[in-house]
Tab-separated table of C-alpha atoms in Angstrom:
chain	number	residue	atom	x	y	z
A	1	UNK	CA	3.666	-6.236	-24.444
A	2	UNK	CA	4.670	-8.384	-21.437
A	3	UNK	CA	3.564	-11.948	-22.331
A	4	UNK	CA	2.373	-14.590	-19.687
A	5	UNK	CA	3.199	-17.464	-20.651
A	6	UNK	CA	1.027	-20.967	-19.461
A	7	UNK	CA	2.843	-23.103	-16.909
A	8	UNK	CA	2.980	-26.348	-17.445
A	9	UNK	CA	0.699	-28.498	-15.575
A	10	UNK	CA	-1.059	-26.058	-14.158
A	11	UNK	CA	-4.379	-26.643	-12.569
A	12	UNK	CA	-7.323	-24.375	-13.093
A	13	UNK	CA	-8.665	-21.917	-15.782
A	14	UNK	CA	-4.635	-21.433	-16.591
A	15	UNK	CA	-3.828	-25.430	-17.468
A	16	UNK	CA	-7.506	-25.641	-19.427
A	17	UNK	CA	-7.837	-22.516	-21.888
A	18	UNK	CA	-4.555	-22.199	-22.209
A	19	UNK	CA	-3.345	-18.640	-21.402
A	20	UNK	CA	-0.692	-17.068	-23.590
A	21	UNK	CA	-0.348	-13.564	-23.153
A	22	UNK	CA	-2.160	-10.542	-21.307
A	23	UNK	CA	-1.247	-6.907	-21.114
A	24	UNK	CA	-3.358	-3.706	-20.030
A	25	UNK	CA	-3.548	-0.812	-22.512
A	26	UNK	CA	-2.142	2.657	-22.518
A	27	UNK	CA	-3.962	4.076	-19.498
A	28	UNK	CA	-4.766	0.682	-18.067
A	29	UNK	CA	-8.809	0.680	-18.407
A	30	UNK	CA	-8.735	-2.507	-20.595
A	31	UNK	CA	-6.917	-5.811	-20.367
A	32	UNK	CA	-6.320	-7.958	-23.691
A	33	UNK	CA	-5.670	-12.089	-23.054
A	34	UNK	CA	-4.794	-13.843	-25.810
A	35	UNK	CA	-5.217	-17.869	-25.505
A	36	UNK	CA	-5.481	-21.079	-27.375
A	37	UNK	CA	-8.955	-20.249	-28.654
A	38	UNK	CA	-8.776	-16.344	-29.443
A	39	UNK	CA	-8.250	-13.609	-27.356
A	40	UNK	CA	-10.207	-11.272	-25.186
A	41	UNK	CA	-10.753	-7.867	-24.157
A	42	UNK	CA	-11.837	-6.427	-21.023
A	43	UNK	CA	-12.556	-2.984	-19.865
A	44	UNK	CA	-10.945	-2.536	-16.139
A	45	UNK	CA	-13.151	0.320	-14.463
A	46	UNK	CA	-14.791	-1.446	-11.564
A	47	UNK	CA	-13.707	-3.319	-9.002
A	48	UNK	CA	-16.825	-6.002	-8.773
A	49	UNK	CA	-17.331	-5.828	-12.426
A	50	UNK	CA	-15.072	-7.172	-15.484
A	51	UNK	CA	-16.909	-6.634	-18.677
A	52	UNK	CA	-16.204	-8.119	-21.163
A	53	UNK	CA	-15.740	-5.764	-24.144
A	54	UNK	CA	-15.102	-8.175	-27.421
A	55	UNK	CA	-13.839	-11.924	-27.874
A	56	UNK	CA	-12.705	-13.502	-31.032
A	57	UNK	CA	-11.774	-17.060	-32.164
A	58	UNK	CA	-8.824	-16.655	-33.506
A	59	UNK	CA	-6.406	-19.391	-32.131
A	60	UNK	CA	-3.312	-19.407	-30.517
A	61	UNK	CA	-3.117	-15.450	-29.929
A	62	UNK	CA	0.462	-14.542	-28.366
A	63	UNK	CA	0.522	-10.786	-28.868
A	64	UNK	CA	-2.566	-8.749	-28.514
A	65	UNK	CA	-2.288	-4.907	-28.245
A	66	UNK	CA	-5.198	-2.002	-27.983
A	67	UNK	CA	-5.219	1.665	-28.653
A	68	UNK	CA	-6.423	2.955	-25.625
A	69	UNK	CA	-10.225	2.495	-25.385
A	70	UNK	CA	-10.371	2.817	-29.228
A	71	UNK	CA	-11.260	-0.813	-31.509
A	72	UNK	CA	-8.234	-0.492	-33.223
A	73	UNK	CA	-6.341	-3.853	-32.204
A	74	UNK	CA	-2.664	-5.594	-33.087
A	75	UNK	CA	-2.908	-9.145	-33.127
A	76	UNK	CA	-0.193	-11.540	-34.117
A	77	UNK	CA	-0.518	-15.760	-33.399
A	78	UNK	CA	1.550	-18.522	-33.545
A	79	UNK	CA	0.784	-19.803	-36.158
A	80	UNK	CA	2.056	-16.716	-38.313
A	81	UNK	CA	4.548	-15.551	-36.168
A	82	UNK	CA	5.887	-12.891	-38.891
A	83	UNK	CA	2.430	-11.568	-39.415
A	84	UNK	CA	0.841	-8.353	-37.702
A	85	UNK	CA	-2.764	-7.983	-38.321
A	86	UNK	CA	-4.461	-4.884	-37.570
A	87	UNK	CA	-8.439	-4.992	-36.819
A	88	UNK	CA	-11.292	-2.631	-35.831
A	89	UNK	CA	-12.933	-4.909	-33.980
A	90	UNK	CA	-16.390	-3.124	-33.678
A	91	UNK	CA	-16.916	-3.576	-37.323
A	92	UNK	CA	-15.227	-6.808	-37.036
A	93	UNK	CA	-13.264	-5.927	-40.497
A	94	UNK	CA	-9.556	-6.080	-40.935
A	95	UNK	CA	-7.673	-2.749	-41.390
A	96	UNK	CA	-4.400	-3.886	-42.440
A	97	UNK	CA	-1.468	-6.893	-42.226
A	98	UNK	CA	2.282	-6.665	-42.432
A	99	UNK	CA	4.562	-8.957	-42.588
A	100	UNK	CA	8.121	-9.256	-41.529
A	101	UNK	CA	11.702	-10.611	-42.169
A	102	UNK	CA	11.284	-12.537	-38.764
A	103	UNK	CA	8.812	-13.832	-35.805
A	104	UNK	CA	7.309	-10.674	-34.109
A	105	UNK	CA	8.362	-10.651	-30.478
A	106	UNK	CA	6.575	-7.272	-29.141
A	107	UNK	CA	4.609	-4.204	-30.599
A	108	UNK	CA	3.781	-1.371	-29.032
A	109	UNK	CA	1.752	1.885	-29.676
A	110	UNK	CA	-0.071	4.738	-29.334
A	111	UNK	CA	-1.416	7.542	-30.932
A	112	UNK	CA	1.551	8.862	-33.267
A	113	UNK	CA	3.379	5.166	-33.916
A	114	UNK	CA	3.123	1.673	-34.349
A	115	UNK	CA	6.458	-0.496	-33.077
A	116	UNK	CA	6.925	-3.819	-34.070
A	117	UNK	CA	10.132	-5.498	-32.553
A	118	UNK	CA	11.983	-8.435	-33.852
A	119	UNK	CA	14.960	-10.002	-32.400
A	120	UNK	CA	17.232	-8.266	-34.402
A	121	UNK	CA	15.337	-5.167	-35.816
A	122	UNK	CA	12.524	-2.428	-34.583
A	123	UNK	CA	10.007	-1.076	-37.632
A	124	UNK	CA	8.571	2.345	-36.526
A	125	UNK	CA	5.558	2.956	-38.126
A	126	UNK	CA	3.110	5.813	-38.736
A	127	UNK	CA	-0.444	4.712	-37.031
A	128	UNK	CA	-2.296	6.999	-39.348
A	129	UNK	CA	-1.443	5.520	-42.130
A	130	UNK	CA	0.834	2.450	-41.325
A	131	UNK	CA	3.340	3.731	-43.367
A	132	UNK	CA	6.449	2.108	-42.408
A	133	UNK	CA	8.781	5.396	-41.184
A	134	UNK	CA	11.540	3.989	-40.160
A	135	UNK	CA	13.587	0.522	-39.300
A	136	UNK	CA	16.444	-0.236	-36.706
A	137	UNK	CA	18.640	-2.581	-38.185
A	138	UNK	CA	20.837	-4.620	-36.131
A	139	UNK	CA	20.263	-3.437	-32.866
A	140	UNK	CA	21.655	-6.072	-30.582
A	141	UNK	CA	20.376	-8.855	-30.085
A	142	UNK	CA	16.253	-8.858	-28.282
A	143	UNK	CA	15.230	-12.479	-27.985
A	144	UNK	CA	12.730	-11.537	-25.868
A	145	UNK	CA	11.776	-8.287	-27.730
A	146	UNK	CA	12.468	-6.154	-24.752
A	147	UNK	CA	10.864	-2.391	-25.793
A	148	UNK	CA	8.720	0.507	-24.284
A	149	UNK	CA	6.894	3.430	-26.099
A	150	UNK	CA	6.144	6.084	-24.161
A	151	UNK	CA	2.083	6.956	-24.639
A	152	UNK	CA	2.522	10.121	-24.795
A	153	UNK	CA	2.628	10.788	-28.640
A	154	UNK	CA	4.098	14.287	-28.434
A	155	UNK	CA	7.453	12.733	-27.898
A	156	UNK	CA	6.942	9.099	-28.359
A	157	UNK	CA	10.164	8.124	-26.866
A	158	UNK	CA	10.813	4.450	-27.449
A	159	UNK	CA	13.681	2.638	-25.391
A	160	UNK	CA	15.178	-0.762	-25.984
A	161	UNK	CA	18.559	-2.629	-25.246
A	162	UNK	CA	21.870	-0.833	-26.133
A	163	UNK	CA	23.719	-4.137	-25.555
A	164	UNK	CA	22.696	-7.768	-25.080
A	165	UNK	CA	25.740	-7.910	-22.779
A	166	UNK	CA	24.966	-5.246	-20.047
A	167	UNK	CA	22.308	-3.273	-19.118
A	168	UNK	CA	22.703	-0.223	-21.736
A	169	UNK	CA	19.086	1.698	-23.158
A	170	UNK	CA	18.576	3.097	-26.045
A	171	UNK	CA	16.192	6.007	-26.201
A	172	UNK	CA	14.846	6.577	-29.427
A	173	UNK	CA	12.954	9.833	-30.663
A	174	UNK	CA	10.405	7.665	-32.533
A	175	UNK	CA	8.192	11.248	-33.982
A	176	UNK	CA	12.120	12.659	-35.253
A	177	UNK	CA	13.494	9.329	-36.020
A	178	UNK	CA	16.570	10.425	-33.901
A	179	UNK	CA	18.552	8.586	-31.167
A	180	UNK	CA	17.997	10.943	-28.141
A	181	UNK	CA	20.475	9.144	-25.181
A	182	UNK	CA	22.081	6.045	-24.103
A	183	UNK	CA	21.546	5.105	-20.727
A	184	UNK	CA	24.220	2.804	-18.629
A	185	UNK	CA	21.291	1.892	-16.517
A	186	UNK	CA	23.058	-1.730	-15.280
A	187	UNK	CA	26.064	-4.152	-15.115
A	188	UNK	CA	23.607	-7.321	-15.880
A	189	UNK	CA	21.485	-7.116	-19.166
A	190	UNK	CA	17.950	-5.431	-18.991
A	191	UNK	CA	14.793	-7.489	-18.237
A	192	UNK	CA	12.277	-5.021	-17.712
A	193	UNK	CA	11.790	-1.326	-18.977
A	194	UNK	CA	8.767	1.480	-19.004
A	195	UNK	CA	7.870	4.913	-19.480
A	196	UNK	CA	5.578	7.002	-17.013
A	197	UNK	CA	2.395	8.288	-19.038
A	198	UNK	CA	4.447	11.751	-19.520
A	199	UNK	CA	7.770	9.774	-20.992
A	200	UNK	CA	9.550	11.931	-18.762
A	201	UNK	CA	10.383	9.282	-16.422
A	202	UNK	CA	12.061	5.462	-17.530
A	203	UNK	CA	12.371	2.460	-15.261
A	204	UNK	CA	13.835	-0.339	-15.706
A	205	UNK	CA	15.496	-3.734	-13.816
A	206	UNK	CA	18.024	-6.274	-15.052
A	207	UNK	CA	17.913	-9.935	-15.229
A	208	UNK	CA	19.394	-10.324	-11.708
A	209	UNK	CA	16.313	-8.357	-10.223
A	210	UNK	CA	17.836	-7.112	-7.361
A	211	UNK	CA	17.592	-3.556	-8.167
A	212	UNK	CA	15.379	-1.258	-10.013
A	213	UNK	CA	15.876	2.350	-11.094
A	214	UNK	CA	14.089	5.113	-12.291
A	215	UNK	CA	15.698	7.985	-15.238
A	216	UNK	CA	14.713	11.262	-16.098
A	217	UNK	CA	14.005	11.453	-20.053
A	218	UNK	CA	15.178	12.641	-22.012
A	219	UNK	CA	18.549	13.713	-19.627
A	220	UNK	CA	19.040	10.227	-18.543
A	221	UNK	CA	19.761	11.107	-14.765
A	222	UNK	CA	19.122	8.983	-12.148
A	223	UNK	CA	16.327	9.815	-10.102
A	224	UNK	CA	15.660	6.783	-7.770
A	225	UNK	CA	16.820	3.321	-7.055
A	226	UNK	CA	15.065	0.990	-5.099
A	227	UNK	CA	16.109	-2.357	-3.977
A	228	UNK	CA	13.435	-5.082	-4.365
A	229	UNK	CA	15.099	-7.574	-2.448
A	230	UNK	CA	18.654	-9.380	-1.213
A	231	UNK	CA	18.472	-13.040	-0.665
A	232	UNK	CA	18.103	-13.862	-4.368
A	233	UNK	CA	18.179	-12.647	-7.381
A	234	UNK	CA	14.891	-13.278	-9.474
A	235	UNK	CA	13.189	-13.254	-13.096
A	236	UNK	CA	11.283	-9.857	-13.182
A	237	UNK	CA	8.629	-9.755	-15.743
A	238	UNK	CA	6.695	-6.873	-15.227
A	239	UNK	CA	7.096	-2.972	-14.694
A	240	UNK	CA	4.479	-0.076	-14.682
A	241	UNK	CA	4.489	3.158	-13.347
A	242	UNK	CA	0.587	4.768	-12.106
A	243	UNK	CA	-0.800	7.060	-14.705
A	244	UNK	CA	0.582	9.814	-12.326
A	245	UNK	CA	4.316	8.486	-11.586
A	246	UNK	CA	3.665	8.519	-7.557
A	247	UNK	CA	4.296	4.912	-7.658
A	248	UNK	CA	5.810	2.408	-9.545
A	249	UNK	CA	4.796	-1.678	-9.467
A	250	UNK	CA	7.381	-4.713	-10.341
A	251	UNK	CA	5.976	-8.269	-10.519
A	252	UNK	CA	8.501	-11.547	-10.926
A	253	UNK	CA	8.849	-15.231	-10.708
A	254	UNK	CA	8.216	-15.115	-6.846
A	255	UNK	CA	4.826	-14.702	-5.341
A	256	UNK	CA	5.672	-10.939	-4.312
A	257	UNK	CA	4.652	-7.902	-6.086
A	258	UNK	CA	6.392	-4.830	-4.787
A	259	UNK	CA	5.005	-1.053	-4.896
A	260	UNK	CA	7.486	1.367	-5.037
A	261	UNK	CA	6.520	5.185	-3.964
A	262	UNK	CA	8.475	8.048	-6.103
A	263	UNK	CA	8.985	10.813	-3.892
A	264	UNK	CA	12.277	13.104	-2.782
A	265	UNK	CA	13.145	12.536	1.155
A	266	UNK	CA	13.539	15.819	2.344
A	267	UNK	CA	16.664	16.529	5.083
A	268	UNK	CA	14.445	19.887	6.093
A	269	UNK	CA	11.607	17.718	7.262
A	270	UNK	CA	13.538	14.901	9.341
A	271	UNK	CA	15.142	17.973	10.984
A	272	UNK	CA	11.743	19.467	11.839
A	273	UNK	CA	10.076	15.871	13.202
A	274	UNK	CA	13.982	14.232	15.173
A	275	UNK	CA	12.191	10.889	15.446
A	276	UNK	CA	13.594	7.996	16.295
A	277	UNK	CA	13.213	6.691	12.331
A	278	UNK	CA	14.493	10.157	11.396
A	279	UNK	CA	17.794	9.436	13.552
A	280	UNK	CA	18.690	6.099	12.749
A	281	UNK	CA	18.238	7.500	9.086
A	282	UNK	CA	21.142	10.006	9.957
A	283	UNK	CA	23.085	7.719	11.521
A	284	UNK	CA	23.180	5.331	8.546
A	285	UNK	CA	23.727	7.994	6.260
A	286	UNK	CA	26.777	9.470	8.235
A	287	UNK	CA	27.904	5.999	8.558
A	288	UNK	CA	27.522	5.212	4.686
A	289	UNK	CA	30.334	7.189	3.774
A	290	UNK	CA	33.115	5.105	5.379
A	291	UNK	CA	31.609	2.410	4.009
A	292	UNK	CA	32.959	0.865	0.307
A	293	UNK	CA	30.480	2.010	-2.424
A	294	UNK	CA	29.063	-1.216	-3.036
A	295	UNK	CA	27.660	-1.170	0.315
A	296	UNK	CA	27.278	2.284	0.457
A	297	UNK	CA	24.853	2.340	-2.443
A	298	UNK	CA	22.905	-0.758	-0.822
A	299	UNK	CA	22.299	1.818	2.015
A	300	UNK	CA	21.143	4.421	0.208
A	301	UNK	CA	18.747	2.369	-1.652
A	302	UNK	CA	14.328	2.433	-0.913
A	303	UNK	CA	12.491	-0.357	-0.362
A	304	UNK	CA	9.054	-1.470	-1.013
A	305	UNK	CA	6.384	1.046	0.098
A	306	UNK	CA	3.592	-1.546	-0.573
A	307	UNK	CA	3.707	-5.540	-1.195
A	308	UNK	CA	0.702	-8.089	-2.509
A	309	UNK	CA	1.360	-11.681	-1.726
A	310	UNK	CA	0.201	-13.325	-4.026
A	311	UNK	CA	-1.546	-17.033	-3.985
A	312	UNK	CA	0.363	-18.353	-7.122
A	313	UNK	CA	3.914	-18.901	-7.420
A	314	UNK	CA	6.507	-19.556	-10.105
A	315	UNK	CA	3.580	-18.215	-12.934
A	316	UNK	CA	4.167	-15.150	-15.342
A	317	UNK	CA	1.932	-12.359	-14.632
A	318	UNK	CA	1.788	-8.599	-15.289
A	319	UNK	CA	0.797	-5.913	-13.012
A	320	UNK	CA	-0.252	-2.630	-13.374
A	321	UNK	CA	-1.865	0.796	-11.034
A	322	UNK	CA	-4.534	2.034	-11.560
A	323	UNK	CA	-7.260	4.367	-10.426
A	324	UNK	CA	-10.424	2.663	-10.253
A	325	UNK	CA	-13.517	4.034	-8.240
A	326	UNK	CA	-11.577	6.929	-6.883
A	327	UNK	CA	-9.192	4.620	-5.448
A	328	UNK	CA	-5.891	3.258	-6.041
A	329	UNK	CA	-5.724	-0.523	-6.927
A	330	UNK	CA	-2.928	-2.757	-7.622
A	331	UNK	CA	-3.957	-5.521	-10.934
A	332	UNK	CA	-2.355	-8.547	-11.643
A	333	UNK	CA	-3.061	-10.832	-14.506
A	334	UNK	CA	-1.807	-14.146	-13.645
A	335	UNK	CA	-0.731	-17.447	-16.151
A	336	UNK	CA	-3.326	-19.108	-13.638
A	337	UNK	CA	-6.246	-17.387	-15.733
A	338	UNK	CA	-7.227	-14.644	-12.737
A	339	UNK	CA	-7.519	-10.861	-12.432
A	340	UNK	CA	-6.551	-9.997	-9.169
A	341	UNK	CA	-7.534	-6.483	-7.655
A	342	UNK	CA	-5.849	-5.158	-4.653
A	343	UNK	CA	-6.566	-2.022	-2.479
A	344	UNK	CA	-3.217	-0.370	-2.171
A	345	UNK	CA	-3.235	2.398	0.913
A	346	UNK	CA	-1.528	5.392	-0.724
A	347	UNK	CA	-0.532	7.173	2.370
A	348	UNK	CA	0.859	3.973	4.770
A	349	UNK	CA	1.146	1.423	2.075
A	350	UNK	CA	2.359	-1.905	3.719
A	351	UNK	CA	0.971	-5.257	2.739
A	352	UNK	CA	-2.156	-4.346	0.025
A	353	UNK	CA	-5.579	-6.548	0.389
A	354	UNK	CA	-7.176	-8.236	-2.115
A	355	UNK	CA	-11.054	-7.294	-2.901
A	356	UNK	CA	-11.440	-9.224	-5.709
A	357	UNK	CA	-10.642	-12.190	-8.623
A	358	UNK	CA	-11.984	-12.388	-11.515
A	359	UNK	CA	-12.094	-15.038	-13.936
A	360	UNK	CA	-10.865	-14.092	-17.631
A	361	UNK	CA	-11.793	-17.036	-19.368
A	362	UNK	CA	-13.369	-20.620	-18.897
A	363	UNK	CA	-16.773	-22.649	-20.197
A	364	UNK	CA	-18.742	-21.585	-16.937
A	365	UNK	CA	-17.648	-17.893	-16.799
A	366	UNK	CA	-17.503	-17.753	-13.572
A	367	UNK	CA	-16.390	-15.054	-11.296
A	368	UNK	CA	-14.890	-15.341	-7.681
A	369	UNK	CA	-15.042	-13.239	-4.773
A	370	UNK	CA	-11.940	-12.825	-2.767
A	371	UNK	CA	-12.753	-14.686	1.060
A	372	UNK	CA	-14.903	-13.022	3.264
A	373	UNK	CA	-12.037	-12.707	5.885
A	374	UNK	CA	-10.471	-10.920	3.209
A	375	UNK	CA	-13.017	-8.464	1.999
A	376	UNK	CA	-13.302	-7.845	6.282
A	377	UNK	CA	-9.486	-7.405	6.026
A	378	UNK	CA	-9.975	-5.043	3.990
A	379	UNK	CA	-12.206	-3.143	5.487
A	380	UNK	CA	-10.358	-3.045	9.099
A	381	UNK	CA	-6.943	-2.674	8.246
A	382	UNK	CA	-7.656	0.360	5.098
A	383	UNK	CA	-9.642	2.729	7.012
A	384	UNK	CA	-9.273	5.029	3.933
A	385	UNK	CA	-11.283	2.871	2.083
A	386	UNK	CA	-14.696	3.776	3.997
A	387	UNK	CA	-14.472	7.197	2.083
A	388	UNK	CA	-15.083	5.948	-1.307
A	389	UNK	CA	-18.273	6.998	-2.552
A	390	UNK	CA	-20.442	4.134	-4.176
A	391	UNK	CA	-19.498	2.980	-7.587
A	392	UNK	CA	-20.165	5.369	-10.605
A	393	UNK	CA	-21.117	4.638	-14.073
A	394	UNK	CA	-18.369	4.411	-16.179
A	395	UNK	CA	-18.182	5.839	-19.188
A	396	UNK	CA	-18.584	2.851	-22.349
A	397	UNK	CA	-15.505	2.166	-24.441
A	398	UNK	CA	-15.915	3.750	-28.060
A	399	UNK	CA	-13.679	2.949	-30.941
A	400	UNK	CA	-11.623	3.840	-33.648
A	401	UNK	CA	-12.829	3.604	-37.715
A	402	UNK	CA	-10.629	1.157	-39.518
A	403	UNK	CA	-8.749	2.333	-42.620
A	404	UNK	CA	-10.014	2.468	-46.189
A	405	UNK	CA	-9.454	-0.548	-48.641
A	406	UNK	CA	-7.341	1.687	-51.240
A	407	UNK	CA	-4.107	-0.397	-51.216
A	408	UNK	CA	-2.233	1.559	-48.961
A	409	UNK	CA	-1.201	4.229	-51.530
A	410	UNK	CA	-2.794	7.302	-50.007
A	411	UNK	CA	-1.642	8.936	-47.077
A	412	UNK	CA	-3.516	8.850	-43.708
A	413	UNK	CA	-6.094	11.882	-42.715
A	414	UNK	CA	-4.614	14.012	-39.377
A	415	UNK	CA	-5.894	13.207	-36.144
A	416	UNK	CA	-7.868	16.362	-34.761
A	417	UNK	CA	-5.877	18.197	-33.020
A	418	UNK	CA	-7.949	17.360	-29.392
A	419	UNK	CA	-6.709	13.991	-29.769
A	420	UNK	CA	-3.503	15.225	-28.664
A	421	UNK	CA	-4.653	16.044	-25.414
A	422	UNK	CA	-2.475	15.162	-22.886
A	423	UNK	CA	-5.003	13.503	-20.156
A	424	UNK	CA	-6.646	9.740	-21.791
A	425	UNK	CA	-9.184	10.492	-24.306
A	426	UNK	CA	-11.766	7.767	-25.200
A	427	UNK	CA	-11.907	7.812	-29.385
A	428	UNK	CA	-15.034	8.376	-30.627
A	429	UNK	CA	-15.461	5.513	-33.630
A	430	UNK	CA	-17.490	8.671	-36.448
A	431	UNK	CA	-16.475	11.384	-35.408
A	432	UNK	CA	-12.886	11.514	-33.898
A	433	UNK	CA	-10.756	9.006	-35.802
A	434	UNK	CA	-11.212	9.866	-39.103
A	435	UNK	CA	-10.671	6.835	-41.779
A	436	UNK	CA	-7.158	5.894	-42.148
A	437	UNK	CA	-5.781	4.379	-45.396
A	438	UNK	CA	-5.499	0.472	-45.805
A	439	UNK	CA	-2.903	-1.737	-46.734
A	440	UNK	CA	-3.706	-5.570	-47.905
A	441	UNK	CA	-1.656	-7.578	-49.640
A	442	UNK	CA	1.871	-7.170	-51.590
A	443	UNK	CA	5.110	-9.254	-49.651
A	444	UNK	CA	8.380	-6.987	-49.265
A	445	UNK	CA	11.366	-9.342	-48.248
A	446	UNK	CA	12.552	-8.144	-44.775
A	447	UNK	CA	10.393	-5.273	-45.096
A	448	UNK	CA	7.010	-4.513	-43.256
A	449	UNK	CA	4.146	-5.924	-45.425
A	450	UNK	CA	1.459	-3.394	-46.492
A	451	UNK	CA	-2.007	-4.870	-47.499
């Protein structure tokens, strides 16, 4: 989970409640913030609207996690950094804790496994039951706990650094416990990597930020590179692809967010329309191969399809696409204690406009409306946007049942086999997710802990 950490001083929501961490779930209709006084969860299906869907008071939350739109949730705080635990938060009962050889630094899952990364070590565990599968030992050294898992559960591909000294991934077959690839993806060691929904696509971006590319999976061919920017190299914290890998979103330490589009240039077509773009194109690709590679490459390289600008700078955030209200829309979670929603034009793309902020935490609960010269912005300069039908009822978030309180000796029940499907499914608390055994209690040195 990409963490946002508080910055210091900071005025607003951000310096008061004390914002730790935020990430969106598998198919980005909720966001989790964890803070000083508990964490939060939201559910992310209208623009105007940010509901809130459960808050606890559990302090000093740095790792929050959901299953989709399900109430299974991962928690882990600071103060017990080497404990997981596991809750179904509709019932408000714990389902399980584990504990570990060392402070948790990331976990990620979805329907198959559970993946809990240390600096030093991944445990790969089965979400049915939470039996503990599988662990990486010595993998090189994570201190940031650098992982993916791809959501899709039929192959459950999980990727993390091959080498703390360049930018090597590892992808893992996390359902076969088998190493599927290494990918020499750069010279600088990785800062950023994620699957599409399918897992057939990886991105990733190293710590000089320059560059970002995008693999096939489970081949490990390069597919795309695009070049995020040349004056400086920069800190980027956050990578997601949209649910239907058209585009692809990288947030940083700077107060640009860049939107990448995936999509093959075709020679055919610039042949059939010789405009003038079309021709300098040629003439810079003819020209490229005189060139030495390093510039060469720089040539050949996209650039931003879309950019936000955003009002913050020098704070963590994480970004994500997503579909909401039959539109596309670019959210960013900011250290400063906002949600900020974007229209993003999918067919011109340039600079996106934001429609709204809310607030995710504070004593008033208040919520703030982007400027009006913004909303008319918006309005004007997306023309697409005045074909959106009016706002539809969204569907309520169900959950998942928790697990039973045997001791975490019997195996799990099987997911039905609809679960499986490959489009998001919303888990139905009775009558989808059957009970799934619990674990409470016994301490295994350097081993998960089962309750």
């Amino acid at each position: 989970m990409e963490t946002v950490e508080e910055a210091e001083g900071s005025g607003g929501p951000g310096g008061q409640g004390g914002l730790i961490c935020a990430s969106f779930n598998q198919d980005t209709t909720s966001l989790a913030v964890g803070t000083k006084n508990g964490y939060r969860l939201f559910s992310v299906t209208s623009v105007d609207r940010l509901d809130r869907v459960h808050e606890s008071k559990s302090p000093d939350v740095y790792i929050v996690e959901r299953l989709f739109s399900s109430s299974l949730v991962v928690v882990v705080s600071l103060s017990m950094p080497r404990r997981m635990n596991v809750y179904h938060f509709k019932k408000g009962t714990e389902i399980c804790n584990y504990s570990y050889s060392n402070n948790i630094l990331a976990v990620r899952l979805n329907r198959q496994r559970l993946i809990v990364c240390l600096e030093e070590s991944i445990y790969i565990h089965n979400i049915k039951d939470m039996k503990l599968l599988k662990t990486l030992l010595n993998t090189p050294i994570n201190p940031t706990g650098l992982c993916a898992l791809s959501i899709n559960h039929s192959n459950s591909y999980l990727a993390y650094p091959g080498s703390s000294a360049i930018g090597e991934i590892i992808v893992y077959d996390a359902n076969n416990l088998s190493t599927v690839t290494m990918i020499p993806a750069h010279d600088s060691p990785l800062a950023a990597i994620t699957f599409s929904s399918s897992g057939t696509k990886l991105s990733s971006a190293s710590e000089r930020g320059t560059v970002i590319r995008v693999f096939s999976v489970p081949e490990g061919l390069k597919l795309f590179e695009f070049r995020r920017g040349m004056k400086r190299y920069v800190s980027i914290s956050s990578l997601s692809f949209s649910m239907d890998a058209q585009f692809l979103c990288a947030s940083s330490n700077t107060e640009t967010v860049h939107i990448f589009k995936l999509e093959q240039h075709s020679h055919s077509r610039d042949e059939e329309s010789p405009t003038w773009s079309a021709y300098v194109g040629k003439v810079f690709s003819a020209a490229s191969s005189y060139l030495p590679a390093q510039v060469s490459d720089m040539m050949n390289q996209d650039r931003a399809f879309a950019t936000v600008r955003l009002n913050v700078f020098g704070q963590k955030n994480v970004c994500a696409i997503s579909t909401i209200q039959k539109l596309p829309r670019l959210l960013v979670a900011s250290a400063d204690g906002y949600l900020y929603i974007y229209n993003v034009d999918p067919q011109d793309g340039g600079e996106c406009v934001l429609v709204k902020k809310h607030r995710l935490f504070g004593s008033d609960e208040e919520e703030e409306d982007a400027s009006e010269s913004e909303m008319t912005a918006a309005l004007v300069s997306q023309s697409y946007a005045a074909t959106v039908a009016m706002p539809t009822t969204m569907p309520s978030s169900s959950a998942v049942t928790g697990y039973s309180e045997d001791g975490g000796t019997k195996k799990g029940e099987v997911i039905p086999e609809h679960e499986f499907a490959a489009s998001p499914v919303c888990l139905d608390d009775e009558n989808e997710f059957p009970p799934i055994n619990s674990c409470r209690g016994r301490s295994r040195s350097g081993q998960g802990r089962r309750t």
